[in-house]
XYZ file of C-alpha atoms in Angstrom:
406
model
C -2.899 -41.406 3.643
C 0.468 -39.858 4.996
C -0.734 -36.543 6.565
C 2.080 -33.741 5.596
C 3.869 -31.647 7.908
C 4.184 -28.516 7.251
C 6.559 -25.550 8.740
C 5.606 -24.024 12.075
C 5.833 -20.743 10.242
C 2.814 -21.004 8.117
C 0.509 -21.356 11.074
C -0.041 -17.735 11.780
C -0.874 -17.422 7.788
C -3.685 -19.867 8.419
C -6.299 -17.106 9.378
C -7.446 -15.107 6.357
C -10.560 -12.618 6.824
C -10.165 -12.114 3.544
C -10.470 -15.343 2.365
C -13.622 -15.664 4.286
C -14.879 -12.676 2.670
C -14.562 -14.550 -1.245
C -16.744 -17.160 0.626
C -19.371 -14.668 1.703
C -19.362 -13.137 -1.806
C -19.891 -16.663 -3.442
C -22.845 -17.588 -1.322
C -24.294 -13.802 -2.160
C -23.607 -14.499 -5.792
C -24.946 -18.151 -5.661
C -28.320 -16.742 -4.101
C -28.622 -14.351 -7.581
C -27.434 -11.029 -5.810
C -25.777 -8.391 -7.968
C -22.518 -7.969 -6.539
C -21.052 -4.855 -6.194
C -17.336 -5.289 -5.100
C -15.335 -2.715 -2.786
C -13.659 -5.034 -1.041
C -10.236 -4.996 -3.243
C -8.195 -1.917 -3.676
C -7.068 -2.806 -7.247
C -7.814 0.304 -10.236
C -10.168 -0.247 -12.609
C -9.036 2.337 -14.386
C -6.860 1.563 -17.604
C -3.030 1.611 -18.219
C -2.483 4.680 -20.577
C -1.524 3.500 -24.158
C 1.727 4.878 -24.847
C 2.517 2.427 -22.022
C 0.598 -0.229 -23.215
C 2.576 0.757 -26.939
C 5.833 0.471 -24.960
C 4.901 -3.295 -23.914
C 3.448 -4.076 -27.233
C 6.279 -3.105 -29.330
C 8.601 -5.181 -26.678
C 6.625 -8.460 -27.589
C 7.559 -8.713 -31.168
C 11.350 -8.525 -29.835
C 12.782 -11.774 -29.443
C 15.409 -9.719 -27.662
C 13.548 -9.345 -25.145
C 11.941 -13.102 -24.133
C 14.913 -14.223 -22.529
C 15.785 -13.991 -18.184
C 16.064 -10.739 -17.226
C 19.691 -9.923 -15.271
C 20.261 -7.123 -13.100
C 22.341 -5.495 -15.421
C 19.583 -6.065 -17.746
C 17.232 -3.376 -15.952
C 19.510 -0.299 -16.269
C 17.511 1.622 -18.414
C 14.232 1.069 -15.578
C 16.299 1.980 -12.622
C 17.406 5.073 -13.921
C 14.258 6.178 -15.120
C 13.256 5.655 -11.147
C 16.128 7.661 -10.360
C 14.943 10.352 -12.586
C 11.428 10.048 -11.142
C 12.489 10.217 -7.771
C 15.073 13.375 -8.308
C 12.050 15.123 -9.817
C 9.758 14.638 -7.567
C 11.524 14.975 -4.396
C 14.580 16.881 -5.066
C 16.597 13.785 -3.681
C 19.894 12.505 -5.760
C 19.985 8.561 -6.335
C 22.427 5.844 -7.596
C 20.344 4.292 -9.839
C 23.271 1.212 -9.929
C 23.315 0.939 -6.103
C 20.120 2.498 -4.792
C 17.516 1.116 -6.903
C 16.425 -2.555 -7.126
C 13.279 -3.513 -9.507
C 10.502 -5.168 -7.738
C 7.537 -7.293 -9.241
C 5.488 -5.010 -7.329
C 6.183 -3.245 -4.092
C 4.398 -6.087 -1.780
C 7.689 -8.520 -3.321
C 9.804 -5.721 -1.384
C 7.735 -5.654 1.855
C 7.678 -9.316 2.061
C 11.015 -10.291 1.093
C 12.816 -7.470 2.938
C 12.339 -9.312 6.547
C 14.378 -12.064 5.339
C 17.335 -9.886 4.743
C 17.420 -8.132 8.251
C 15.470 -10.417 10.671
C 17.023 -13.376 12.517
C 14.156 -15.549 14.420
C 12.755 -13.961 17.417
C 13.633 -10.022 16.204
C 10.750 -7.497 16.406
C 9.273 -5.742 13.311
C 7.352 -2.640 14.480
C 4.441 -2.398 12.132
C 1.148 -0.484 11.790
C -1.863 -1.536 13.376
C -3.806 -1.181 11.552
C -2.071 -1.965 8.245
C -1.527 -3.507 5.147
C -1.233 -7.674 5.678
C 1.507 -8.280 3.731
C 3.496 -6.201 6.027
C 3.054 -8.797 8.442
C 3.183 -12.165 6.251
C 6.612 -11.207 5.613
C 7.429 -10.786 8.959
C 5.876 -13.917 9.682
C 8.335 -15.469 6.894
C 11.369 -14.667 8.562
C 10.432 -16.282 11.724
C 10.140 -12.507 13.168
C 8.096 -11.651 16.050
C 5.603 -8.354 15.666
C 4.748 -5.526 17.979
C 2.109 -3.917 16.814
C 1.736 0.261 16.899
C -1.892 1.031 16.993
C -2.941 3.822 14.587
C -6.362 6.021 16.454
C -8.152 8.711 15.012
C -6.927 11.081 18.159
C -3.135 10.821 16.809
C -4.558 11.481 13.487
C -3.289 7.652 12.756
C -0.183 7.826 13.152
C 2.125 5.509 15.831
C 3.084 7.209 19.047
C 6.713 6.034 19.253
C 7.378 6.549 22.708
C 5.093 4.003 23.519
C 7.066 1.009 22.326
C 8.566 -0.713 25.391
C 12.402 -0.329 26.018
C 12.223 -4.034 26.212
C 10.776 -4.632 22.362
C 13.048 -2.054 21.125
C 16.147 -4.083 22.528
C 15.016 -7.157 19.879
C 13.390 -4.695 17.141
C 15.291 -4.501 13.589
C 12.642 -3.115 11.538
C 9.715 -0.608 11.539
C 7.307 -0.734 8.780
C 5.488 2.762 7.782
C 3.237 3.520 4.809
C 1.889 6.871 4.134
C -0.596 7.779 2.698
C -1.668 4.864 4.290
C -4.089 2.100 3.551
C -6.589 1.443 5.344
C -6.915 4.534 7.369
C -5.918 7.067 4.471
C -4.061 9.208 6.796
C -1.228 11.471 5.521
C 2.052 11.564 7.668
C 3.414 15.066 7.726
C 7.615 15.570 6.891
C 7.707 16.151 10.907
C 6.914 12.712 11.617
C 9.277 11.189 9.268
C 11.687 13.170 11.078
C 10.874 11.632 13.927
C 10.490 8.236 12.851
C 14.075 8.784 11.436
C 15.707 9.948 14.593
C 14.125 7.297 16.155
C 15.186 4.386 14.123
C 18.911 6.013 13.897
C 18.978 6.059 17.760
C 18.222 2.360 17.927
C 19.583 0.554 15.129
C 16.392 -0.068 13.639
C 16.183 -0.017 9.548
C 13.221 2.269 8.579
C 10.950 0.930 5.689
C 8.614 3.105 3.797
C 5.504 1.308 1.814
C 4.665 4.323 -0.902
C 2.488 3.253 -3.227
C -0.210 6.284 -3.009
C 2.396 8.731 -3.648
C 0.082 10.533 -6.276
C -3.160 9.656 -5.000
C -3.567 12.717 -2.859
C -6.531 15.221 -3.259
C -4.704 18.817 -2.982
C -7.700 20.900 -2.416
C -7.968 19.088 0.735
C -4.005 18.365 1.748
C -3.367 22.046 2.902
C -0.070 21.542 4.941
C 0.057 23.304 8.085
C 3.359 25.735 8.582
C 4.873 23.182 10.782
C 4.614 20.222 8.271
C 5.417 22.401 4.887
C 5.165 20.369 1.661
C 8.994 19.867 1.163
C 8.479 19.830 -3.100
C 6.046 21.702 -5.174
C 5.592 18.253 -7.151
C 4.430 15.929 -4.638
C 2.038 16.646 -2.285
C 3.217 14.378 0.610
C 6.710 13.726 1.541
C 9.198 10.692 0.726
C 10.912 9.279 4.012
C 14.335 9.873 2.397
C 13.639 13.591 2.563
C 13.826 12.999 6.130
C 16.829 10.879 5.959
C 18.474 12.587 2.698
C 21.711 10.720 3.054
C 19.689 7.466 3.377
C 21.487 6.137 6.611
C 18.834 3.789 7.783
C 15.782 3.857 5.207
C 14.550 2.070 2.262
C 11.007 3.319 0.533
C 8.826 0.787 -2.093
C 7.037 2.459 -4.907
C 4.771 0.666 -6.918
C 2.882 1.705 -10.528
C -0.124 -0.042 -9.539
C -1.697 2.868 -8.431
C -0.387 5.864 -9.986
C -0.254 4.286 -13.402
C -3.273 1.827 -13.252
C -0.490 -1.104 -13.845
C -1.328 -3.357 -10.941
C -1.847 -6.702 -13.180
C 1.598 -5.653 -14.330
C 3.089 -6.371 -11.384
C 5.791 -3.670 -11.397
C 7.842 -1.686 -8.664
C 10.730 -1.187 -7.162
C 13.458 -0.044 -3.872
C 14.767 3.153 -3.495
C 17.063 3.538 -0.388
C 20.220 2.896 1.460
C 22.397 1.158 -0.537
C 23.352 -1.853 1.699
C 19.507 -2.367 2.028
C 19.339 -2.360 -1.501
C 21.894 -5.013 -2.012
C 20.917 -7.155 1.002
C 17.214 -7.365 -0.817
C 18.962 -7.971 -4.044
C 20.475 -10.808 -2.683
C 17.551 -12.864 -1.564
C 15.375 -11.470 -4.940
C 18.756 -13.389 -6.858
C 17.546 -16.859 -4.532
C 13.808 -16.639 -5.145
C 13.316 -15.195 -8.994
C 14.662 -13.104 -11.879
C 13.232 -9.856 -12.503
C 9.817 -8.543 -14.451
C 9.828 -8.854 -18.083
C 11.904 -6.681 -19.701
C 8.897 -5.368 -21.975
C 6.640 -4.625 -18.619
C 9.924 -2.905 -18.002
C 9.769 -0.675 -20.743
C 5.802 -0.172 -20.145
C 7.631 1.112 -16.346
C 9.735 3.168 -18.183
C 6.996 4.723 -20.565
C 5.182 5.266 -17.281
C 7.696 7.177 -15.305
C 9.194 9.350 -18.632
C 6.248 9.988 -20.594
C 3.211 12.185 -19.997
C 1.869 12.422 -17.054
C -1.876 13.460 -17.879
C -3.088 9.639 -16.763
C -2.054 10.332 -13.291
C -4.120 13.469 -12.815
C -6.986 12.132 -14.814
C -6.922 9.117 -12.373
C -6.338 11.358 -9.353
C -9.400 13.541 -10.474
C -11.391 10.365 -11.040
C -11.117 8.908 -7.301
C -11.581 12.344 -6.062
C -15.107 12.400 -7.693
C -15.841 9.049 -6.500
C -14.840 10.048 -3.061
C -17.077 12.969 -2.833
C -19.951 10.996 -4.272
C -19.409 8.087 -2.065
C -18.798 10.265 1.346
C -22.035 12.626 0.260
C -24.069 9.612 -0.297
C -23.168 8.021 3.540
C -23.773 11.645 5.110
C -27.326 11.753 3.471
C -28.310 8.298 4.840
C -26.863 9.635 8.562
C -23.071 7.927 8.392
C -20.969 10.858 8.918
C -17.562 9.207 7.775
C -14.969 11.992 7.515
C -13.713 12.930 4.072
C -10.222 11.509 3.210
C -7.498 13.622 1.943
C -5.660 10.868 -0.187
C -5.341 7.024 -1.284
C -8.704 5.280 -2.965
C -10.357 4.085 0.466
C -13.034 5.309 2.894
C -12.522 4.181 6.133
C -15.673 4.638 8.118
C -16.340 3.838 11.858
C -18.969 1.383 12.092
C -22.314 2.237 13.837
C -24.244 0.178 16.315
C -24.765 -2.741 16.886
C -21.784 -3.399 14.485
C -18.947 -0.791 16.135
C -16.954 -4.231 17.447
C -18.240 -6.967 14.915
C -16.484 -5.634 11.622
C -16.375 -9.273 10.056
C -19.893 -9.954 10.912
C -20.915 -6.768 9.248
C -19.233 -6.958 6.162
C -20.266 -10.886 5.667
C -23.585 -10.158 6.035
C -23.642 -6.826 3.879
C -22.062 -8.787 1.066
C -24.900 -11.812 1.795
C -28.153 -9.553 2.141
C -27.421 -6.702 -0.255
C -24.123 -7.896 -2.854
C -22.399 -5.226 -1.676
C -18.503 -6.663 -0.921
C -16.268 -4.175 1.707
C -13.463 -5.208 3.621
C -13.780 -5.245 7.576
C -11.392 -3.280 9.822
C -10.469 -6.353 11.808
C -8.795 -8.227 8.832
C -6.060 -5.229 8.520
C -5.365 -5.823 12.775
C -6.665 -5.967 15.647
C -6.737 -1.791 15.934
C -8.626 -2.102 13.063
C -11.765 -3.671 14.845
C -14.656 -1.014 15.184
C -14.176 -0.026 11.257
C -14.849 -1.315 7.590
C -12.928 -0.045 4.348
C -14.784 0.670 1.353
C -12.319 0.895 -2.047
C -13.750 3.548 -4.748
C -12.976 1.207 -7.227
C -16.590 1.371 -8.964
C -18.029 4.684 -11.028
C -20.260 7.587 -8.843
C -23.640 5.940 -9.535
C -22.262 1.904 -8.674
C -21.103 3.614 -5.773
C -24.288 5.886 -4.996
C -26.284 2.435 -5.592
C -24.156 0.742 -3.137
C -25.194 3.334 -0.144
C -28.725 2.916 -0.919
C -28.169 -1.142 -0.372
C -25.860 -0.105 2.899
C -28.990 2.072 3.979
C -31.710 -0.751 3.599
C -29.183 -2.615 5.325
C -28.592 -0.535 8.240
C -32.352 -0.372 9.043
C -32.821 -4.208 9.372
């Protein structure tokens, strides 16, 4: 049989910690373990009825069944622009500054193809979301990892980036509230990042899926970093770059509106960057089904009570899980945002997060994500996704307690 030859750009993608976790989960299930899966950040909450109704109505309209070109996305782009203007007081041109995406991951994966030439650097958060890495490798770029440390509130220190790297850097990717650490970035940091990227001629990308999953009572801004708009507890990168000089932001309806499986999001920002991403997108795919866009319009423009319910639900789950961890002596800080718990591993697991997670699921059925899967600086941590009800989360912690005693 002839041995196939594949592109070298696939080589950095071969190692996948999460594929290893899937195998460990399969072993646990085969051994009869009852699985409590806290490894995948996919909301278990349903989309709102008015969203489903809009999609269902579209299914019976034959005019929605064909290919959807850019012109046909106008109403969705207008809804997205209106949502941003209301939430952040930012003027947005829906014709030139908004682009529909099949989930924000499409944007973060495809944008490097529009920005990087082979060998160019992308400045990425470490730990960070794995698709940010994959998009750079597919564009044959290089990665400079900006380590996130607890003593720096999980914000990168931009002045630590070497001048030799900056000379070859074309893009920086931020994402706050942050997956996996759950950290929040103040507006002052975004202003610093915008000025830094303007100085060094770097495109600033902000992945923004957790804008609404912020717990108000815990997120009290300091006088130095005021909340810039009462409709949002966390800032948009565009509030630090209102002229959209170097910035583009990605939003997905997966978290705020529980529409992860519908794969709908959008890019918003600098018109030249939007046009460049649109060119890449045109070579790869058409737009998402119009019926799903109609559901997204209903989500963005309709009653927002479902967003409040989601936030309250994840707050309750956070409190239940953190309190249970504290009862077993694992003192993890209470996060201010996202649907995750980022926990520093106790001894003897402090430098082997993969081993901890594979053994934990094999022995107890509790699945979590090893910090090393999010980057080298994630080693020594584990991420738990709060995608189960409080009683199940407490059962998971009880099993973890037994595991730690072994």
